[in-house]
Structures are given as structure tokens and as C-alpha cells.
PDB file of C-alpha atoms in Angstrom:
ATOM      1  CA  MET A  18      44.659 -31.002  14.285  1.00 41.00           C
ATOM      2  CA  HIS A  19      42.168 -32.431  16.749  1.00 40.00           C
ATOM      3  CA  LEU A  20      40.251 -29.125  16.733  1.00 35.00           C
ATOM      4  CA  PHE A  21      39.874 -29.100  12.950  1.00 37.00           C
ATOM      5  CA  LEU A  22      38.855 -32.759  12.982  1.00 37.00           C
ATOM      6  CA  SER A  23      36.247 -32.050  15.650  1.00 41.00           C
ATOM      7  CA  LEU A  24      34.870 -29.136  13.659  1.00 40.00           C
ATOM      8  CA  ALA A  25      34.709 -31.223  10.501  1.00 45.00           C
ATOM      9  CA  ILE A  26      32.829 -33.969  12.334  1.00 40.00           C
ATOM     10  CA  ALA A  27      30.423 -31.417  13.831  1.00 44.00           C
ATOM     11  CA  PHE A  28      29.798 -29.842  10.420  1.00 45.00           C
ATOM     12  CA  SER A  29      29.268 -33.271   8.863  1.00 50.00           C
ATOM     13  CA  ALA A  30      26.696 -34.050  11.536  1.00 47.00           C
ATOM     14  CA  LEU A  31      24.812 -30.853  10.685  1.00 54.00           C
ATOM     15  CA  SER A  32      24.913 -31.344   6.920  1.00 59.00           C
ATOM     16  CA  ASN A  33      21.701 -33.352   6.815  1.00 72.00           C
ATOM     17  CA  HIS A  34      19.823 -31.238   9.316  1.00 84.00           C
ATOM     18  CA  HIS A  35      17.276 -28.539   8.494  1.00 85.00           C
ATOM     19  CA  ILE A  36      15.771 -25.491  10.109  1.00 87.00           C
ATOM     20  CA  THR A  37      12.048 -25.283   9.432  1.00 87.00           C
ATOM     21  CA  ILE A  38      10.021 -22.133   9.955  1.00 88.00           C
ATOM     22  CA  HIS A  39       6.444 -22.691  11.102  1.00 86.00           C
ATOM     23  CA  HIS A  40       3.855 -19.910  10.996  1.00 87.00           C
ATOM     24  CA  LYS A  41       0.214 -20.328  11.973  1.00 83.00           C
ATOM     25  CA  GLY A  42       0.568 -24.097  12.117  1.00 77.00           C
ATOM     26  CA  ALA A  43       2.015 -24.495   8.621  1.00 75.00           C
ATOM     27  CA  GLN A  44       5.515 -24.870   7.233  1.00 72.00           C
ATOM     28  CA  THR A  45       6.529 -21.555   5.700  1.00 75.00           C
ATOM     29  CA  TYR A  46      10.229 -21.944   5.002  1.00 77.00           C
ATOM     30  CA  GLN A  47      12.920 -24.622   5.231  1.00 84.00           C
ATOM     31  CA  ILE A  48      16.693 -24.509   4.758  1.00 83.00           C
ATOM     32  CA  LYS A  49      19.634 -26.863   5.280  1.00 84.00           C
ATOM     33  CA  LYS A  50      21.812 -25.757   8.180  1.00 81.00           C
ATOM     34  CA  GLU A  51      24.999 -26.196   6.166  1.00 81.00           C
ATOM     35  CA  GLU A  52      23.816 -23.502   3.736  1.00 82.00           C
ATOM     36  CA  LEU A  53      24.089 -20.889   6.472  1.00 83.00           C
ATOM     37  CA  PHE A  54      27.740 -21.528   7.312  1.00 80.00           C
ATOM     38  CA  SER A  55      30.652 -19.709   5.663  1.00 75.00           C
ATOM     39  CA  LYS A  56      31.851 -21.350   2.473  1.00 74.00           C
ATOM     40  CA  ASP A  57      35.396 -20.143   3.149  1.00 70.00           C
ATOM     41  CA  LEU A  58      35.736 -20.697   6.893  1.00 65.00           C
ATOM     42  CA  GLY A  59      33.143 -23.413   7.429  1.00 64.00           C
ATOM     43  CA  TYR A  60      31.759 -24.465  10.791  1.00 67.00           C
ATOM     44  CA  PRO A  61      31.281 -22.754  13.268  1.00 73.00           C
ATOM     45  CA  PHE A  62      31.365 -19.500  11.291  1.00 78.00           C
ATOM     46  CA  TYR A  63      27.980 -18.619   9.858  1.00 82.00           C
ATOM     47  CA  GLU A  64      27.470 -16.371   6.821  1.00 84.00           C
ATOM     48  CA  ALA A  65      25.894 -13.128   8.084  1.00 86.00           C
ATOM     49  CA  ASP A  66      24.634 -12.131   4.624  1.00 87.00           C
ATOM     50  CA  ARG A  67      22.970 -15.514   4.160  1.00 88.00           C
ATOM     51  CA  VAL A  68      21.237 -15.184   7.528  1.00 88.00           C
ATOM     52  CA  GLU A  69      19.953 -11.741   6.484  1.00 91.00           C
ATOM     53  CA  GLU A  70      18.695 -13.169   3.170  1.00 90.00           C
ATOM     54  CA  LEU A  71      16.882 -15.911   5.069  1.00 88.00           C
ATOM     55  CA  MET A  72      15.245 -13.373   7.361  1.00 90.00           C
ATOM     56  CA  ASP A  73      14.215 -11.284   4.341  1.00 92.00           C
ATOM     57  CA  GLY A  74      12.584 -14.339   2.763  1.00 90.00           C
ATOM     58  CA  VAL A  75      10.762 -15.300   5.952  1.00 90.00           C
ATOM     59  CA  ASP A  76       9.612 -11.707   6.456  1.00 93.00           C
ATOM     60  CA  VAL A  77       8.102 -11.601   2.958  1.00 91.00           C
ATOM     61  CA  ALA A  78       6.452 -14.992   3.446  1.00 89.00           C
ATOM     62  CA  ILE A  79       4.733 -14.212   6.741  1.00 90.00           C
ATOM     63  CA  SER A  80       4.187 -10.435   6.755  1.00 93.00           C
ATOM     64  CA  LYS A  81       0.695  -9.030   6.491  1.00 95.00           C
ATOM     65  CA  SER A  82      -0.084  -5.359   5.905  1.00 96.00           C
ATOM     66  CA  PRO A  83      -2.554  -3.644   8.241  1.00 97.00           C
ATOM     67  CA  VAL A  84      -5.935  -2.643   6.827  1.00 97.00           C
ATOM     68  CA  ASN A  85      -7.218   0.855   7.528  1.00 97.00           C
ATOM     69  CA  ALA A  86     -10.672   1.449   8.922  1.00 97.00           C
ATOM     70  CA  TYR A  87     -13.172   2.684   6.351  1.00 97.00           C
ATOM     71  CA  ILE A  88     -16.740   3.842   5.910  1.00 96.00           C
ATOM     72  CA  ASP A  89     -18.898   1.401   3.952  1.00 95.00           C
ATOM     73  CA  ASN A  90     -21.631   2.198   1.430  1.00 91.00           C
ATOM     74  CA  GLN A  91     -24.223   2.331   4.193  1.00 93.00           C
ATOM     75  CA  GLY A  92     -22.216   4.908   6.146  1.00 93.00           C
ATOM     76  CA  ALA A  93     -21.091   2.521   8.877  1.00 96.00           C
ATOM     77  CA  ILE A  94     -17.494   2.530  10.091  1.00 97.00           C
ATOM     78  CA  VAL A  95     -15.671  -0.779   9.584  1.00 97.00           C
ATOM     79  CA  ASP A  96     -12.751  -1.006  12.012  1.00 95.00           C
ATOM     80  CA  GLY A  97      -9.207  -1.557  10.822  1.00 96.00           C
ATOM     81  CA  VAL A  98      -7.260  -4.809  11.096  1.00 97.00           C
ATOM     82  CA  ASN A  99      -3.769  -5.128  12.568  1.00 97.00           C
ATOM     83  CA  GLY A 100      -0.953  -6.449  10.430  1.00 97.00           C
ATOM     84  CA  TYR A 101       2.433  -7.870  11.424  1.00 96.00           C
ATOM     85  CA  LYS A 102       5.981  -8.425  10.272  1.00 96.00           C
ATOM     86  CA  LEU A 103       8.949 -10.483  11.411  1.00 95.00           C
ATOM     87  CA  HIS A 104      10.572  -9.434  14.673  1.00 95.00           C
ATOM     88  CA  ARG A 105      14.076  -9.624  13.250  1.00 94.00           C
ATOM     89  CA  GLY A 106      16.014  -9.365  16.520  1.00 93.00           C
ATOM     90  CA  ALA A 107      14.142 -12.175  18.250  1.00 95.00           C
ATOM     91  CA  PHE A 108      14.169 -14.313  15.093  1.00 92.00           C
ATOM     92  CA  ARG A 109      17.931 -13.934  14.597  1.00 92.00           C
ATOM     93  CA  GLU A 110      18.544 -14.995  18.198  1.00 92.00           C
ATOM     94  CA  ASN A 111      16.331 -18.084  17.849  1.00 91.00           C
ATOM     95  CA  LEU A 112      17.815 -18.917  14.453  1.00 89.00           C
ATOM     96  CA  LEU A 113      21.423 -18.857  15.653  1.00 87.00           C
ATOM     97  CA  HIS A 114      20.525 -20.852  18.736  1.00 88.00           C
ATOM     98  CA  SER A 115      18.879 -23.497  16.537  1.00 85.00           C
ATOM     99  CA  LEU A 116      21.718 -23.465  14.025  1.00 84.00           C
ATOM    100  CA  TYR A 117      24.207 -25.131  16.419  1.00 83.00           C
ATOM    101  CA  ARG A 118      21.903 -27.835  17.720  1.00 84.00           C
ATOM    102  CA  ASN A 119      22.879 -31.273  16.448  1.00 81.00           C
ATOM    103  CA  SER A 120      19.445 -32.061  15.029  1.00 83.00           C
ATOM    104  CA  SER A 121      16.815 -30.683  12.718  1.00 85.00           C
ATOM    105  CA  THR A 122      14.966 -27.855  14.420  1.00 87.00           C
ATOM    106  CA  TRP A 123      11.961 -25.659  13.879  1.00 85.00           C
ATOM    107  CA  ILE A 124      11.209 -22.065  14.753  1.00 89.00           C
ATOM    108  CA  GLN A 125       7.959 -20.222  15.220  1.00 90.00           C
ATOM    109  CA  PRO A 126       8.959 -16.623  14.510  1.00 91.00           C
ATOM    110  CA  ASP A 127       8.143 -13.748  16.815  1.00 91.00           C
ATOM    111  CA  LEU A 128       6.106 -10.975  15.227  1.00 94.00           C
ATOM    112  CA  THR A 129       5.974  -7.197  15.418  1.00 96.00           C
ATOM    113  CA  ILE A 130       2.406  -5.865  15.307  1.00 97.00           C
ATOM    114  CA  LEU A 131       1.658  -3.234  12.649  1.00 97.00           C
ATOM    115  CA  TYR A 132      -1.272  -1.000  13.553  1.00 97.00           C
ATOM    116  CA  PRO A 133      -3.508   0.632  10.934  1.00 97.00           C
ATOM    117  CA  LYS A 134      -2.759   4.277  10.269  1.00 96.00           C
ATOM    118  CA  VAL A 135      -6.486   4.989  10.220  1.00 97.00           C
ATOM    119  CA  ASN A 136      -8.648   3.461  12.951  1.00 96.00           C
ATOM    120  CA  ALA A 137     -12.350   3.679  13.732  1.00 96.00           C
ATOM    121  CA  GLU A 138     -11.867   6.324  16.419  1.00 95.00           C
ATOM    122  CA  LEU A 139     -10.080   8.641  13.993  1.00 95.00           C
ATOM    123  CA  LEU A 140     -12.699   8.176  11.286  1.00 95.00           C
ATOM    124  CA  SER A 141     -15.456   8.894  13.763  1.00 94.00           C
ATOM    125  CA  SER A 142     -13.848  12.220  14.674  1.00 95.00           C
ATOM    126  CA  ILE A 143     -13.131  13.449  11.115  1.00 96.00           C
ATOM    127  CA  ARG A 144     -16.430  12.566   9.460  1.00 94.00           C
ATOM    128  CA  LYS A 145     -18.391  15.152  11.403  1.00 90.00           C
ATOM    129  CA  LYS A 146     -17.749  18.371   9.511  1.00 95.00           C
ATOM    130  CA  GLN A 147     -18.023  18.767   5.728  1.00 97.00           C
ATOM    131  CA  VAL A 148     -15.435  21.273   4.552  1.00 97.00           C
ATOM    132  CA  GLY A 149     -15.800  20.839   0.796  1.00 97.00           C
ATOM    133  CA  GLY A 150     -17.850  19.092  -1.851  1.00 97.00           C
ATOM    134  CA  PHE A 151     -18.534  18.979  -5.562  1.00 98.00           C
ATOM    135  CA  VAL A 152     -20.644  17.040  -8.066  1.00 98.00           C
ATOM    136  CA  THR A 153     -20.153  16.533 -11.808  1.00 97.00           C
ATOM    137  CA  TYR A 154     -22.274  14.597 -14.276  1.00 96.00           C
ATOM    138  CA  PHE A 155     -21.564  12.115 -17.065  1.00 94.00           C
ATOM    139  CA  ARG A 156     -23.471  10.014 -19.575  1.00 92.00           C
ATOM    140  CA  LYS A 157     -23.809   6.634 -17.889  1.00 89.00           C
ATOM    141  CA  GLY A 158     -24.721   4.996 -21.197  1.00 88.00           C
ATOM    142  CA  ASN A 159     -21.032   5.128 -22.144  1.00 90.00           C
ATOM    143  CA  LEU A 160     -20.250   1.909 -20.287  1.00 91.00           C
ATOM    144  CA  GLU A 161     -16.466   1.920 -20.774  1.00 90.00           C
ATOM    145  CA  ARG A 162     -16.022   5.469 -19.521  1.00 92.00           C
ATOM    146  CA  THR A 163     -18.469   4.837 -16.672  1.00 94.00           C
ATOM    147  CA  LYS A 164     -16.458   1.817 -15.545  1.00 95.00           C
ATOM    148  CA  ASN A 165     -13.237   3.847 -15.483  1.00 94.00           C
ATOM    149  CA  ILE A 166     -14.869   6.636 -13.501  1.00 95.00           C
ATOM    150  CA  MET A 167     -16.260   4.174 -10.959  1.00 96.00           C
ATOM    151  CA  LEU A 168     -12.868   2.499 -10.474  1.00 97.00           C
ATOM    152  CA  ALA A 169     -11.054   5.809  -9.965  1.00 97.00           C
ATOM    153  CA  ALA A 170     -13.689   7.101  -7.540  1.00 97.00           C
ATOM    154  CA  GLU A 171     -13.468   3.884  -5.562  1.00 97.00           C
ATOM    155  CA  ALA A 172      -9.666   4.180  -5.443  1.00 97.00           C
ATOM    156  CA  ILE A 173      -9.723   7.590  -3.751  1.00 98.00           C
ATOM    157  CA  ASN A 174     -12.740   6.911  -1.535  1.00 98.00           C
ATOM    158  CA  ASN A 175     -11.972   6.823   2.219  1.00 97.00           C
ATOM    159  CA  THR A 176      -8.532   8.366   1.718  1.00 98.00           C
ATOM    160  CA  VAL A 177      -7.310  10.197   4.822  1.00 98.00           C
ATOM    161  CA  ILE A 178      -4.675  12.906   4.442  1.00 98.00           C
ATOM    162  CA  PHE A 179      -2.928  13.790   7.694  1.00 98.00           C
ATOM    163  CA  PRO A 180      -1.578  17.250   8.569  1.00 97.00           C
ATOM    164  CA  GLY A 181       1.476  18.012   6.466  1.00 97.00           C
ATOM    165  CA  GLU A 182       0.869  15.074   4.125  1.00 98.00           C
ATOM    166  CA  THR A 183       0.623  15.320   0.344  1.00 98.00           C
ATOM    167  CA  PHE A 184      -2.076  13.632  -1.716  1.00 98.00           C
ATOM    168  CA  SER A 185      -1.161  12.519  -5.234  1.00 98.00           C
ATOM    169  CA  PHE A 186      -3.949  11.351  -7.531  1.00 98.00           C
ATOM    170  CA  ASN A 187      -1.627   9.165  -9.599  1.00 97.00           C
ATOM    171  CA  ARG A 188      -0.024   7.570  -6.555  1.00 97.00           C
ATOM    172  CA  THR A 189      -3.391   6.914  -4.881  1.00 97.00           C
ATOM    173  CA  VAL A 190      -5.221   5.557  -7.941  1.00 97.00           C
ATOM    174  CA  GLY A 191      -2.191   3.789  -9.371  1.00 96.00           C
ATOM    175  CA  LYS A 192      -1.449   2.889 -12.953  1.00 94.00           C
ATOM    176  CA  ARG A 193      -4.577   2.441 -15.037  1.00 93.00           C
ATOM    177  CA  THR A 194      -4.340  -1.005 -16.656  1.00 92.00           C
ATOM    178  CA  LYS A 195      -6.576  -3.639 -18.202  1.00 92.00           C
ATOM    179  CA  GLU A 196      -5.610  -5.975 -15.350  1.00 95.00           C
ATOM    180  CA  LYS A 197      -7.229  -3.554 -12.898  1.00 94.00           C
ATOM    181  CA  GLY A 198     -10.388  -3.419 -14.986  1.00 94.00           C
ATOM    182  CA  TYR A 199      -9.811  -0.118 -16.802  1.00 93.00           C
ATOM    183  CA  LEU A 200     -11.184   0.037 -20.346  1.00 91.00           C
ATOM    184  CA  PRO A 201     -10.396   2.038 -23.506  1.00 80.00           C
ATOM    185  CA  ALA A 202     -12.406   5.264 -23.633  1.00 77.00           C
ATOM    186  CA  PRO A 203     -11.983   8.748 -25.140  1.00 61.00           C
ATOM    187  CA  VAL A 204      -9.095  10.873 -23.846  1.00 69.00           C
ATOM    188  CA  ILE A 205      -7.797  14.294 -24.865  1.00 59.00           C
ATOM    189  CA  VAL A 206      -4.238  14.237 -26.211  1.00 55.00           C
ATOM    190  CA  ARG A 207      -2.739  17.519 -27.448  1.00 53.00           C
ATOM    191  CA  GLY A 208      -6.165  18.958 -28.027  1.00 49.00           C
ATOM    192  CA  GLU A 209      -7.458  15.973 -29.972  1.00 43.00           C
ATOM    193  CA  LEU A 210      -9.804  13.169 -28.927  1.00 46.00           C
ATOM    194  CA  SER A 211      -8.354   9.654 -29.036  1.00 44.00           C
ATOM    195  CA  GLU A 212      -8.818   6.357 -27.184  1.00 49.00           C
ATOM    196  CA  GLY A 213      -6.803   5.331 -24.166  1.00 59.00           C
ATOM    197  CA  ILE A 214      -6.990   2.912 -21.255  1.00 70.00           C
ATOM    198  CA  GLY A 215      -8.690   4.659 -18.357  1.00 74.00           C
ATOM    199  CA  GLY A 216     -10.324   7.414 -20.381  1.00 82.00           C
ATOM    200  CA  GLY A 217     -12.729   9.405 -18.234  1.00 89.00           C
ATOM    201  CA  ILE A 218     -10.848   9.434 -14.945  1.00 92.00           C
ATOM    202  CA  CYS A 219      -9.957  13.096 -15.425  1.00 93.00           C
ATOM    203  CA  GLN A 220     -13.570  13.776 -14.478  1.00 94.00           C
ATOM    204  CA  VAL A 221     -12.819  12.235 -11.082  1.00 97.00           C
ATOM    205  CA  SER A 222      -9.614  14.254 -10.608  1.00 97.00           C
ATOM    206  CA  SER A 223     -11.405  17.421 -11.722  1.00 97.00           C
ATOM    207  CA  THR A 224     -14.308  16.819  -9.331  1.00 97.00           C
ATOM    208  CA  LEU A 225     -11.801  16.185  -6.553  1.00 98.00           C
ATOM    209  CA  PHE A 226      -9.936  19.400  -7.343  1.00 98.00           C
ATOM    210  CA  ASN A 227     -13.095  21.464  -7.007  1.00 98.00           C
ATOM    211  CA  ALA A 228     -14.060  19.697  -3.769  1.00 98.00           C
ATOM    212  CA  VAL A 229     -10.714  20.077  -1.999  1.00 98.00           C
ATOM    213  CA  ASP A 230     -10.277  23.608  -3.332  1.00 97.00           C
ATOM    214  CA  GLN A 231     -13.401  24.525  -1.368  1.00 96.00           C
ATOM    215  CA  ALA A 232     -11.750  23.021   1.703  1.00 95.00           C
ATOM    216  CA  GLY A 233      -8.804  25.389   1.269  1.00 94.00           C
ATOM    217  CA  VAL A 234      -5.995  22.858   0.891  1.00 97.00           C
ATOM    218  CA  HIS A 235      -2.683  23.885  -0.661  1.00 97.00           C
ATOM    219  CA  ILE A 236      -2.797  22.853  -4.334  1.00 98.00           C
ATOM    220  CA  LEU A 237       0.665  21.715  -5.420  1.00 98.00           C
ATOM    221  CA  GLU A 238       0.141  20.460  -8.952  1.00 97.00           C
ATOM    222  CA  ARG A 239      -2.775  20.914 -11.338  1.00 97.00           C
ATOM    223  CA  TYR A 240      -2.990  21.164 -15.117  1.00 95.00           C
ATOM    224  CA  SER A 241      -5.928  21.973 -17.360  1.00 93.00           C
ATOM    225  CA  HIS A 242      -6.767  20.014 -20.486  1.00 87.00           C
ATOM    226  CA  SER A 243      -5.647  21.385 -23.842  1.00 82.00           C
ATOM    227  CA  ARG A 244      -9.334  21.901 -24.698  1.00 83.00           C
ATOM    228  CA  SER A 245     -12.466  22.536 -22.646  1.00 86.00           C
ATOM    229  CA  VAL A 246     -14.307  19.650 -21.011  1.00 90.00           C
ATOM    230  CA  PRO A 247     -18.092  19.508 -20.527  1.00 90.00           C
ATOM    231  CA  TYR A 248     -18.264  18.542 -16.852  1.00 93.00           C
ATOM    232  CA  VAL A 249     -16.669  21.657 -15.262  1.00 95.00           C
ATOM    233  CA  LYS A 250     -16.303  25.326 -16.118  1.00 95.00           C
ATOM    234  CA  PRO A 251     -13.241  26.387 -18.138  1.00 93.00           C
ATOM    235  CA  GLY A 252     -10.113  26.446 -16.009  1.00 93.00           C
ATOM    236  CA  ARG A 253     -11.656  24.299 -13.264  1.00 96.00           C
ATOM    237  CA  ASP A 254     -10.449  20.910 -14.511  1.00 95.00           C
ATOM    238  CA  ALA A 255      -7.482  18.798 -13.464  1.00 96.00           C
ATOM    239  CA  THR A 256      -6.061  16.519 -16.125  1.00 94.00           C
ATOM    240  CA  VAL A 257      -4.042  13.468 -15.064  1.00 94.00           C
ATOM    241  CA  SER A 258      -1.966  10.861 -16.868  1.00 91.00           C
ATOM    242  CA  TRP A 259       0.201   8.074 -15.506  1.00 89.00           C
ATOM    243  CA  TYR A 260       3.218   9.145 -17.535  1.00 87.00           C
ATOM    244  CA  GLY A 261       2.316  12.826 -17.493  1.00 88.00           C
ATOM    245  CA  PRO A 262       0.548  15.377 -15.312  1.00 93.00           C
ATOM    246  CA  ASP A 263      -0.628  14.628 -11.795  1.00 96.00           C
ATOM    247  CA  PHE A 264      -3.029  16.369  -9.450  1.00 98.00           C
ATOM    248  CA  SER A 265      -1.639  16.831  -5.953  1.00 98.00           C
ATOM    249  CA  PHE A 266      -2.259  18.929  -2.866  1.00 98.00           C
ATOM    250  CA  ARG A 267      -1.012  19.218   0.706  1.00 98.00           C
ATOM    251  CA  ASN A 268      -3.031  19.295   3.920  1.00 97.00           C
ATOM    252  CA  ASP A 269      -1.706  22.326   5.787  1.00 96.00           C
ATOM    253  CA  PHE A 270      -4.409  22.166   8.471  1.00 95.00           C
ATOM    254  CA  ASN A 271      -3.907  20.856  12.000  1.00 95.00           C
ATOM    255  CA  GLN A 272      -6.465  18.064  11.498  1.00 96.00           C
ATOM    256  CA  PRO A 273      -6.687  15.138   9.044  1.00 97.00           C
ATOM    257  CA  ILE A 274      -9.125  15.408   6.161  1.00 97.00           C
ATOM    258  CA  LEU A 275     -11.237  12.587   4.725  1.00 98.00           C
ATOM    259  CA  ILE A 276     -12.234  12.116   1.085  1.00 98.00           C
ATOM    260  CA  ARG A 277     -15.543  10.404   0.360  1.00 98.00           C
ATOM    261  CA  ALA A 278     -16.076   9.703  -3.333  1.00 98.00           C
ATOM    262  CA  LYS A 279     -18.587   7.730  -5.360  1.00 96.00           C
ATOM    263  CA  ALA A 280     -19.844   7.469  -8.926  1.00 96.00           C
ATOM    264  CA  ILE A 281     -23.549   6.751  -9.017  1.00 94.00           C
ATOM    265  CA  GLU A 282     -26.367   7.219 -11.536  1.00 93.00           C
ATOM    266  CA  GLY A 283     -24.337   9.379 -13.904  1.00 95.00           C
ATOM    267  CA  SER A 284     -22.739  11.619 -11.287  1.00 97.00           C
ATOM    268  CA  VAL A 285     -19.395  11.868  -9.529  1.00 97.00           C
ATOM    269  CA  VAL A 286     -19.985  12.961  -5.937  1.00 98.00           C
ATOM    270  CA  ILE A 287     -17.042  13.942  -3.746  1.00 98.00           C
ATOM    271  CA  HIS A 288     -17.233  15.331  -0.236  1.00 98.00           C
ATOM    272  CA  VAL A 289     -14.358  16.372   2.009  1.00 98.00           C
ATOM    273  CA  TYR A 290     -14.668  16.065   5.792  1.00 97.00           C
ATOM    274  CA  SER A 291     -12.633  16.872   8.837  1.00 96.00           C
ATOM    275  CA  SER A 292     -12.859  17.307  12.590  1.00 93.00           C
ATOM    276  CA  GLU A 293     -15.047  19.956  14.144  1.00 85.00           C
ATOM    277  CA  ASP A 294     -11.797  21.437  15.511  1.00 79.00           C
ATOM    278  CA  MET A 295     -10.558  22.251  12.011  1.00 73.00           C
TER     279      MET A 295
END
């Protein structure tokens, strides 16, 4: 009887206390301590699922993805930036320690560093040898189509494909939407011209196909349009659609390859680079 009374008093004392998570000098998350204890058993039994949910929420609130190194428009290498995520083991230990203190408490979470997959040293080594390249041309006076081509070229620019990895055009470029800046422009559907968001990006995928084909990568998926297109020879195009065909290939070499792409002055220019050891 005395034990249950003591537990009830202890739980009552904690009911108005909080745990506050501070990150980079600012409050990120706050929760009442009583919300972490078992609803069925009460104090001192905490709810493991609730603790995991709290850690998930804190992780989302404080995590930062790393940024890969890249080559800018002037050809200079911009180094990558480390990211971080919640160190769950250390945070759980601090959280449970704070949970049983008879006062409001705060925690500054430990972090796990996330390093960029592509750093400046790697870029420096794989930009030395051109192993493929191709150029196609378009009418830059068609502003909507030009905008779509520029966005798609920018999306694949500076992509690094490591040995054994697969490149997917759709996955890399992402869904073509108005929110991303893509505009309605002519597309080929079942052999007929019509308008669609992102029209014109097949010129980018087709230019890329011809560039990486020179490099000798393993083409996994490629489809031609249902009618000829003016920017490449028949049979040398690669049509793509978010809900349809994709263009993909695998890097079977022992070195990473780098894609450099740009749309400038009515031309799509794509070069493929790798290490001198390739």
C-alpha cells in the first residue's frame, strides 16, 4: 500500500514537469513527462513506443541532409557540406535519465555526422577524363520548352554514378510539375503531338543516352518515341514519362562516372567524365 502511494505521489509530482529539447540554442521540442509513462501501469513504467515516437519527431526536427560537392558554372569545385541526424542511443539514455528527475529538464541531443557521398577530392579525380559526350539543338524561341529543357539538364548535372550503381532519369529528375517550374509544351503521345507539363525533356534524356552510350555503360531501359524526333537520328532517342517509360543505365566500370549537363543558347550539351584509371 505504501509503495503504491509513494508511486502515485511521485507520478503526481512529475505531472507538471516537461522535457524540453534544445538544438542550436533554440527550443525544438517539448513534452510533458507524464505523457511518456504507461497508461496502464503508470509510474515508473515508461511507454517504449511513445519514447520511440518522440525520438522520431526530434530526429525529423533536427536532422539535416549532407550536400554533395559539385562543379559550378565556372568549373570550380564547391566542397560538400556535412549533415547530421539524431544519435538515438545517446539520446534515449539522456531522455530516460531526465524522465525520472523531479523537475522540468532539458536535453541537447547528441548527433551523428552524415558525410556527403561525393566530396571535392572525388570530383577532382573523376573530372579528368572525358569518356563520352553529345550535343543536340533546339529552338530557343520556344520559351516553355526551353524552360523545361533547362530544368531537366540542371537536375542531372553533377550526378555521380558509382561502380555498380544504376542511374534512372525519372528518379533523378523527379516528377515534372508546375510547382517545380515545368511548363506545358508539345509532347508525343501515341504518335500524335499534344501538350503536357514538362514537354521537351525527352531531348535531355535522348542527349544523355547518346553521351553515356559512348562511354560504354550498360543500358538497362530505353524506349524510342512512336514517331521520329528532329534532334537525333532515328532510333537514337530515349523517351521518358513520369508514369511511363524511363531511361536507365548501370555503371559496370571500376570507377565512378560524372555527368555534366547544361542547356545554353539553343543546345543541350552533355559530357561524361571519369578517372584516368577507367
